[in-house]
CSV table of C-alpha atoms in Angstrom, one decimal:
chain,number,residue,atom,x,y,z
A,1,MET,CA,-2.4,-9.3,22.1
A,2,LYS,CA,1.3,-9.9,22.5
A,3,SER,CA,3.8,-7.3,21.2
A,4,GLY,CA,6.8,-7.8,19.0
A,5,ASN,CA,9.0,-7.4,22.1
A,6,GLN,CA,7.5,-10.6,23.4
A,7,VAL,CA,8.5,-12.8,20.5
A,8,ARG,CA,11.7,-14.1,21.9
A,9,GLU,CA,10.2,-14.6,25.4
A,10,LYS,CA,7.2,-16.4,23.8
A,11,MET,CA,9.5,-18.7,21.9
A,12,SER,CA,11.8,-19.4,24.9
A,13,ARG,CA,8.8,-20.5,27.0
A,14,GLU,CA,8.0,-23.2,24.4
A,15,LYS,CA,9.6,-26.6,24.5
A,16,PRO,CA,10.7,-26.9,20.9
A,17,ARG,CA,12.8,-29.6,19.2
A,18,ARG,CA,16.1,-27.9,19.6
A,19,ALA,CA,17.9,-28.7,16.4
A,20,ASN,CA,21.6,-28.6,16.3
A,21,LEU,CA,21.8,-25.0,15.1
A,22,PRO,CA,24.2,-22.3,16.2
A,23,PRO,CA,23.1,-18.9,17.5
A,24,VAL,CA,21.5,-17.1,14.5
A,25,GLN,CA,24.2,-14.3,14.6
A,26,GLU,CA,26.8,-16.8,13.5
A,27,ASN,CA,24.8,-17.7,10.4
A,28,ILE,CA,24.0,-14.0,9.7
A,29,ASN,CA,27.8,-13.2,9.8
A,30,LYS,CA,28.7,-16.1,7.6
A,31,LEU,CA,26.1,-15.3,5.0
A,32,GLU,CA,27.0,-11.6,5.0
A,33,LYS,CA,30.5,-12.7,3.9
A,34,VAL,CA,29.1,-15.0,1.2
A,35,ILE,CA,27.2,-12.1,-0.3
A,36,SER,CA,30.2,-9.7,0.1
A,37,ASP,CA,32.2,-12.3,-1.9
A,38,GLY,CA,29.7,-11.9,-4.8
A,39,ASN,CA,27.9,-15.2,-4.4
A,40,SER,CA,24.3,-13.9,-3.9
A,41,TYR,CA,22.7,-17.0,-5.4
A,42,GLY,CA,24.6,-19.3,-3.1
A,43,ALA,CA,23.7,-17.2,-0.1
A,44,GLN,CA,20.1,-17.2,-1.2
A,45,GLN,CA,19.8,-21.0,-1.1
A,46,MET,CA,21.5,-21.0,2.3
A,47,TYR,CA,19.2,-18.3,3.7
A,48,LYS,CA,16.2,-20.3,2.6
A,49,SER,CA,17.4,-23.7,3.9
A,50,ILE,CA,18.8,-22.4,7.2
A,51,SER,CA,15.8,-20.3,8.0
A,52,THR,CA,13.5,-23.3,7.3
A,53,ARG,CA,15.5,-25.3,9.9
A,54,TYR,CA,15.1,-22.5,12.5
A,55,VAL,CA,11.3,-22.5,11.9
A,56,SER,CA,11.1,-26.3,12.1
A,57,ALA,CA,13.0,-26.1,15.4
A,58,GLN,CA,10.4,-23.5,16.6
A,59,ARG,CA,13.1,-20.9,16.8
A,60,CYS,CA,10.9,-18.4,15.0
A,61,ALA,CA,12.6,-15.2,16.4
A,62,GLU,CA,15.9,-16.4,15.0
A,63,ALA,CA,14.4,-17.3,11.7
A,64,LEU,CA,13.0,-13.8,11.5
A,65,ASP,CA,16.3,-12.2,12.3
A,66,LEU,CA,18.0,-14.3,9.6
A,67,LEU,CA,15.4,-13.6,6.9
A,68,HIS,CA,15.3,-9.9,7.7
A,69,SER,CA,19.1,-9.6,7.5
A,70,GLY,CA,19.1,-11.5,4.2
A,71,ALA,CA,16.4,-9.5,2.6
A,72,CYS,CA,18.1,-6.2,3.5
A,73,LEU,CA,21.5,-7.4,2.3
A,74,GLN,CA,20.3,-8.7,-1.0
A,75,LEU,CA,18.4,-5.5,-1.7
A,76,LYS,CA,21.4,-3.4,-0.7
A,77,HIS,CA,23.4,-5.3,-3.3
A,78,GLY,CA,20.8,-4.8,-6.0
A,79,GLU,CA,19.4,-8.3,-5.9
A,80,VAL,CA,15.8,-7.3,-6.0
A,81,THR,CA,14.3,-10.8,-6.9
A,82,CYS,CA,16.4,-12.5,-4.1
A,83,GLY,CA,15.7,-9.7,-1.6
A,84,SER,CA,11.9,-9.8,-2.2
A,85,GLU,CA,11.8,-13.6,-2.0
A,86,LEU,CA,13.4,-13.4,1.5
A,87,ALA,CA,11.1,-10.5,2.4
A,88,VAL,CA,8.1,-12.6,1.6
A,89,MET,CA,9.6,-15.5,3.6
A,90,PHE,CA,10.0,-13.0,6.5
A,91,VAL,CA,6.3,-12.3,6.4
A,92,ASP,CA,5.5,-16.0,6.1
A,93,ALA,CA,7.5,-16.6,9.2
A,94,LEU,CA,5.4,-13.9,11.0
A,95,VAL,CA,2.3,-15.8,10.0
A,96,LYS,CA,3.6,-19.2,11.0
A,97,GLY,CA,4.7,-17.8,14.3
A,98,LYS,CA,1.4,-16.0,14.8
A,99,ILE,CA,3.3,-12.9,15.6
A,100,PRO,CA,1.1,-9.9,16.4
A,101,CYS,CA,1.3,-6.7,14.3
A,102,ASP,CA,2.9,-4.0,16.4
A,103,PRO,CA,5.1,-0.9,15.7
A,104,GLU,CA,8.4,-2.8,16.1
A,105,ILE,CA,7.5,-5.4,13.4
A,106,VAL,CA,6.1,-2.7,11.1
A,107,ASP,CA,9.3,-0.8,11.5
A,108,ARG,CA,11.2,-3.9,10.4
A,109,ILE,CA,9.0,-4.2,7.4
A,110,ARG,CA,9.5,-0.5,6.6
A,111,LYS,CA,13.3,-1.0,6.7
A,112,ILE,CA,13.0,-3.7,4.1
A,113,TYR,CA,10.7,-1.6,2.0
A,114,LYS,CA,13.0,1.4,2.1
A,115,LEU,CA,15.7,-0.7,0.4
A,116,PHE,CA,13.7,-1.5,-2.7
A,117,PRO,CA,15.1,0.5,-5.5
A,118,GLN,CA,13.1,3.6,-6.5
A,119,ILE,CA,14.0,4.4,-10.0
A,120,PRO,CA,11.1,6.0,-11.9
A,121,VAL,CA,10.7,4.9,-15.5
A,122,PRO,CA,11.9,7.7,-17.9
A,123,SER,CA,8.9,9.2,-19.7
A,124,ASN,CA,10.9,11.3,-22.1
A,125,PHE,CA,12.7,8.8,-24.3
A,126,ALA,CA,13.5,10.4,-27.6
A,127,VAL,CA,13.0,8.8,-31.0
A,128,GLU,CA,16.7,8.1,-31.4
A,129,ASP,CA,16.9,6.4,-28.0
A,130,ASP,CA,17.7,2.7,-28.2
A,131,VAL,CA,14.5,0.7,-28.2
A,132,GLN,CA,16.3,-2.1,-26.3
A,133,GLU,CA,17.2,0.4,-23.6
A,134,LEU,CA,13.6,1.4,-23.1
A,135,THR,CA,12.4,-2.3,-23.1
A,136,GLU,CA,15.0,-3.2,-20.5
A,137,ALA,CA,14.0,-0.2,-18.4
A,138,LEU,CA,10.3,-1.1,-18.5
A,139,GLY,CA,11.1,-4.8,-17.7
A,140,ALA,CA,13.2,-3.8,-14.7
A,141,ALA,CA,10.5,-1.4,-13.5
A,142,LYS,CA,7.9,-4.2,-13.7
A,143,THR,CA,10.2,-6.6,-11.8
A,144,ARG,CA,10.8,-4.0,-9.0
A,145,LEU,CA,7.1,-3.2,-8.8
A,146,GLN,CA,5.9,-6.8,-8.7
A,147,SER,CA,8.6,-7.7,-6.1
A,148,CYS,CA,7.7,-5.0,-3.7
A,149,TYR,CA,4.0,-5.4,-4.4
A,150,SER,CA,4.1,-9.1,-3.5
A,151,PHE,CA,6.0,-8.3,-0.3
A,152,LEU,CA,3.8,-5.5,1.0
A,153,LYS,CA,0.5,-7.3,0.0
A,154,ALA,CA,1.6,-10.3,2.1
A,155,ALA,CA,2.5,-7.9,4.9
A,156,ILE,CA,-0.9,-6.2,4.7
A,157,LYS,CA,-2.6,-9.6,4.8
A,158,TRP,CA,-0.6,-10.6,7.9
A,159,SER,CA,-1.4,-7.3,9.6
A,160,ALA,CA,-5.1,-7.7,8.9
A,161,GLU,CA,-5.1,-11.1,10.5
A,162,PHE,CA,-2.9,-10.4,13.5
A,163,GLY,CA,-3.5,-6.6,14.0
A,164,ALA,CA,-6.2,-4.3,15.1
A,165,ASP,CA,-7.3,-3.0,11.7
A,166,LYS,CA,-9.3,-5.4,9.6
A,167,ASN,CA,-8.1,-3.6,6.4
A,168,GLY,CA,-4.5,-4.1,7.3
A,169,ASP,CA,-2.0,-1.7,8.9
A,170,PRO,CA,-2.5,1.8,7.5
A,171,GLN,CA,1.3,2.4,7.3
A,172,LEU,CA,1.7,-0.6,5.1
A,173,HIS,CA,-1.0,0.6,2.7
A,174,THR,CA,0.7,4.0,2.5
A,175,MET,CA,4.0,2.4,1.6
A,176,LEU,CA,2.4,0.3,-1.2
A,177,ALA,CA,0.5,3.3,-2.6
A,178,GLU,CA,3.7,5.3,-2.8
A,179,TYR,CA,5.6,2.6,-4.4
A,180,ILE,CA,3.0,1.8,-7.0
A,181,TYR,CA,2.8,5.5,-7.9
A,182,SER,CA,6.5,6.0,-8.2
A,183,GLU,CA,7.5,2.8,-9.9
A,184,SER,CA,4.6,1.6,-12.1
A,185,PRO,CA,5.3,1.9,-15.8
A,186,GLU,CA,1.6,1.8,-16.4
A,187,MET,CA,0.0,4.2,-14.0
A,188,ASP,CA,-3.1,2.7,-12.2
A,189,MET,CA,-4.5,5.5,-10.0
A,190,ALA,CA,-7.3,3.2,-8.9
A,191,LYS,CA,-4.8,0.9,-7.1
A,192,VAL,CA,-2.9,3.9,-5.8
A,193,SER,CA,-6.0,5.4,-4.4
A,194,TYR,CA,-7.3,2.1,-3.0
A,195,HIS,CA,-4.3,1.9,-0.7
A,196,PHE,CA,-4.0,5.5,0.1
A,197,VAL,CA,-7.6,5.6,1.5
A,198,ARG,CA,-6.7,2.7,3.7
A,199,GLY,CA,-3.4,4.5,4.7
A,200,ASN,CA,-2.6,7.1,7.2
A,201,ASN,CA,-1.2,10.0,5.2
A,202,LEU,CA,-3.9,12.1,3.6
A,203,LYS,CA,-1.5,15.0,2.8
A,204,LYS,CA,0.7,12.6,0.9
A,205,PHE,CA,-2.3,11.3,-1.0
A,206,ALA,CA,-3.3,14.9,-1.9
A,207,THR,CA,0.3,15.6,-3.1
A,208,THR,CA,0.2,12.5,-5.2
A,209,LEU,CA,-3.1,13.5,-6.8
A,210,VAL,CA,-1.8,17.0,-7.5
A,211,ASN,CA,1.4,15.5,-9.1
A,212,PHE,CA,-0.8,13.2,-11.2
A,213,MET,CA,-3.0,16.1,-12.3
A,214,SER,CA,0.1,17.9,-13.7
A,215,LYS,CA,1.0,15.1,-16.1
A,216,CYS,CA,-2.2,13.1,-16.9
A,217,TYR,CA,-4.2,13.3,-20.1
A,218,PRO,CA,-7.1,15.9,-20.2
A,219,GLY,CA,-10.2,14.5,-18.5
A,220,GLU,CA,-8.3,12.2,-16.2
A,221,ASP,CA,-7.7,14.7,-13.4
A,222,ASP,CA,-11.3,15.2,-12.3
A,223,ILE,CA,-12.0,11.4,-12.5
A,224,ALA,CA,-9.0,10.7,-10.2
A,225,ILE,CA,-10.2,13.2,-7.7
A,226,ALA,CA,-13.8,11.9,-7.8
A,227,ARG,CA,-12.6,8.3,-7.4
A,228,ALA,CA,-10.5,9.2,-4.4
A,229,ILE,CA,-13.4,11.0,-2.7
A,230,LEU,CA,-15.8,8.2,-3.5
A,231,MET,CA,-13.4,5.6,-2.1
A,232,TYR,CA,-13.3,7.4,1.2
A,233,LEU,CA,-17.1,7.5,1.2
A,234,SER,CA,-17.3,3.8,0.4
A,235,MET,CA,-15.6,3.2,3.7
A,236,GLY,CA,-18.1,5.5,5.5
A,237,ASN,CA,-15.3,8.0,6.0
A,238,LEU,CA,-17.0,11.4,5.2
A,239,GLN,CA,-14.5,13.3,7.3
A,240,ASP,CA,-11.4,12.3,5.3
A,241,ALA,CA,-13.3,12.6,2.0
A,242,SER,CA,-14.0,16.3,2.9
A,243,SER,CA,-10.5,16.8,4.3
A,244,LEU,CA,-8.9,15.5,1.1
A,245,MET,CA,-10.9,17.9,-1.1
A,246,GLU,CA,-9.9,20.8,1.2
A,247,GLU,CA,-6.2,19.7,1.1
A,248,LEU,CA,-6.3,19.3,-2.7
A,249,LYS,CA,-7.6,22.9,-3.1
A,250,LYS,CA,-5.0,24.2,-0.7
A,251,GLN,CA,-2.1,22.5,-2.4
A,252,VAL,CA,-3.3,23.6,-5.9
A,253,GLN,CA,-3.6,27.2,-4.7
A,254,ALA,CA,-0.2,27.1,-3.1
A,255,GLN,CA,1.4,25.9,-6.3
A,256,GLU,CA,-0.6,28.4,-8.4
A,257,LEU,CA,-2.2,25.7,-10.4
A,258,GLU,CA,-5.7,25.4,-11.8
A,259,PHE,CA,-8.2,23.1,-10.0
A,260,PRO,CA,-10.2,21.0,-12.5
A,261,VAL,CA,-13.5,22.6,-13.4
A,262,SER,CA,-16.1,20.1,-14.6
A,263,ASP,CA,-19.6,18.9,-13.9
A,264,LEU,CA,-18.1,15.8,-12.2
A,265,ILE,CA,-16.2,18.0,-9.7
A,266,GLN,CA,-19.3,20.1,-9.2
A,267,PHE,CA,-21.2,16.9,-8.4
A,268,ILE,CA,-18.5,15.8,-5.9
A,269,ASN,CA,-18.6,19.2,-4.1
A,270,LEU,CA,-22.4,19.1,-3.9
A,271,LEU,CA,-22.4,15.5,-2.8
A,272,LEU,CA,-20.0,16.3,0.1
A,273,LEU,CA,-22.1,19.3,1.1
A,274,THR,CA,-25.3,17.2,0.9
A,275,LEU,CA,-23.8,14.5,3.2
A,276,GLU,CA,-22.4,17.0,5.6
A,277,LYS,CA,-25.7,18.9,5.9
A,278,GLU,CA,-27.6,15.6,5.9
A,279,THR,CA,-30.0,16.9,3.3
A,280,LEU,CA,-31.0,13.4,2.1
A,281,PRO,CA,-33.7,14.4,-0.4
A,282,LEU,CA,-31.1,16.0,-2.5
A,283,PHE,CA,-29.0,12.9,-2.8
A,284,ASN,CA,-31.0,11.1,-5.5
A,285,ALA,CA,-31.7,14.4,-7.3
A,286,LEU,CA,-27.9,14.9,-7.6
A,287,ARG,CA,-27.4,11.4,-9.0
A,288,VAL,CA,-30.1,12.1,-11.7
A,289,LYS,CA,-28.9,15.5,-12.6
A,290,TYR,CA,-25.2,14.5,-12.9
A,291,LYS,CA,-25.7,11.1,-14.4
A,292,PRO,CA,-23.9,12.0,-17.7
A,293,SER,CA,-20.8,13.0,-15.6
A,294,ILE,CA,-20.9,9.9,-13.5
A,295,ASP,CA,-21.2,7.8,-16.6
A,296,ARG,CA,-17.9,9.1,-17.9
A,297,GLU,CA,-16.1,6.5,-15.6
A,298,PRO,CA,-17.6,3.0,-16.2
A,299,ALA,CA,-16.4,1.9,-12.7
A,300,PHE,CA,-18.7,4.5,-11.1
A,301,ASN,CA,-21.7,2.7,-12.5
A,302,GLU,CA,-20.7,-0.5,-10.6
A,303,PHE,CA,-21.2,1.3,-7.3
A,304,SER,CA,-24.1,0.3,-5.2
A,305,TRP,CA,-25.4,3.8,-4.3
A,306,TYR,CA,-27.5,4.1,-1.2
A,307,VAL,CA,-27.6,6.3,1.9
A,308,THR,CA,-28.1,5.2,5.4
A,309,LEU,CA,-29.3,7.6,8.1
A,310,ARG,CA,-28.2,6.5,11.5
A,311,LYS,CA,-29.9,8.1,14.5
A,312,SER,CA,-28.8,8.1,18.1
A,313,SER,CA,-29.8,10.0,21.1
A,314,MET,CA,-27.0,12.5,20.5
A,315,ALA,CA,-27.1,13.1,16.7
A,316,CYS,CA,-27.7,11.9,13.2
A,317,SER,CA,-25.0,10.7,10.9
A,318,VAL,CA,-25.1,9.9,7.2
A,319,GLU,CA,-23.2,7.1,5.5
A,320,ILE,CA,-22.9,6.6,1.7
A,321,HIS,CA,-21.7,3.2,0.5
A,322,PHE,CA,-20.3,2.1,-2.8
A,323,LYS,CA,-18.9,-1.1,-4.2
A,324,ILE,CA,-15.5,0.0,-5.4
A,325,CYS,CA,-12.3,-1.6,-6.5
A,326,SER,CA,-12.0,-5.4,-6.2
A,327,GLU,CA,-9.7,-7.3,-3.8
A,328,THR,CA,-7.1,-7.5,-6.7
A,329,CYS,CA,-6.0,-4.0,-5.7
């Protein structure tokens, strides 16, 4: 698989239709000035039309440079909608150019991501606060979230097609999980967890869950923990499921907080122990005994619960599978 460093070499070996286009840096400099002069809309149209010409001329590397520069500049100037549109076009160019997912390209995506505004929606509006102000804040938050979400979802899809991980690059999943949690006006921990379990930062996931526990409604904390553990198990990842529980308890203790105590948490602890010890006869017994706790979350009843015992010459391993969280996450 070719690396990001080979993009220019790859394109130079092709015999494209060389359109009458200047070196891309000339257009980058010109459009930077247009934006600096306050004409973001005019610059946007030029970014779109000129980048399309580079792509048509099979000068994909230059199209990527132009779109990356444009997305970053627009976001730096607070033009979230324009910036996200160019960011999505950047990913589209990666797909059209069949550019492989590698650390260099992921870093370029991260650079764009870091420029999306991170302004958590105020949760303590007083009665006397202007209703219009709250409405505008919520509207702006939804726009930021949807813009970044569209960009990173496209990037994850590209990385799944042109990278080594069929679920998409873990770093991109972590970025999206963090942004959903920090920016969503209507918290959806199912989506946050969906991306964290496909990410590469278990400690950050635990920190997010602990933060959620400190501000959620009663009865939501243990469900969030159970969902996270079951999501890891749904991917056959018993190691991270156990590690997450340990990290949660560690962080809660360090912050002198109270870990949720409920039958659901007891079920999860016993389930992990059962799978680690491979005591399969206890699995179905646990499901029966703790059915009322499992039934508290309707989504848990959509899981397809079964255990597979895989034997090899060296050892036995247990996998538990669940149907969890649709592709809309």
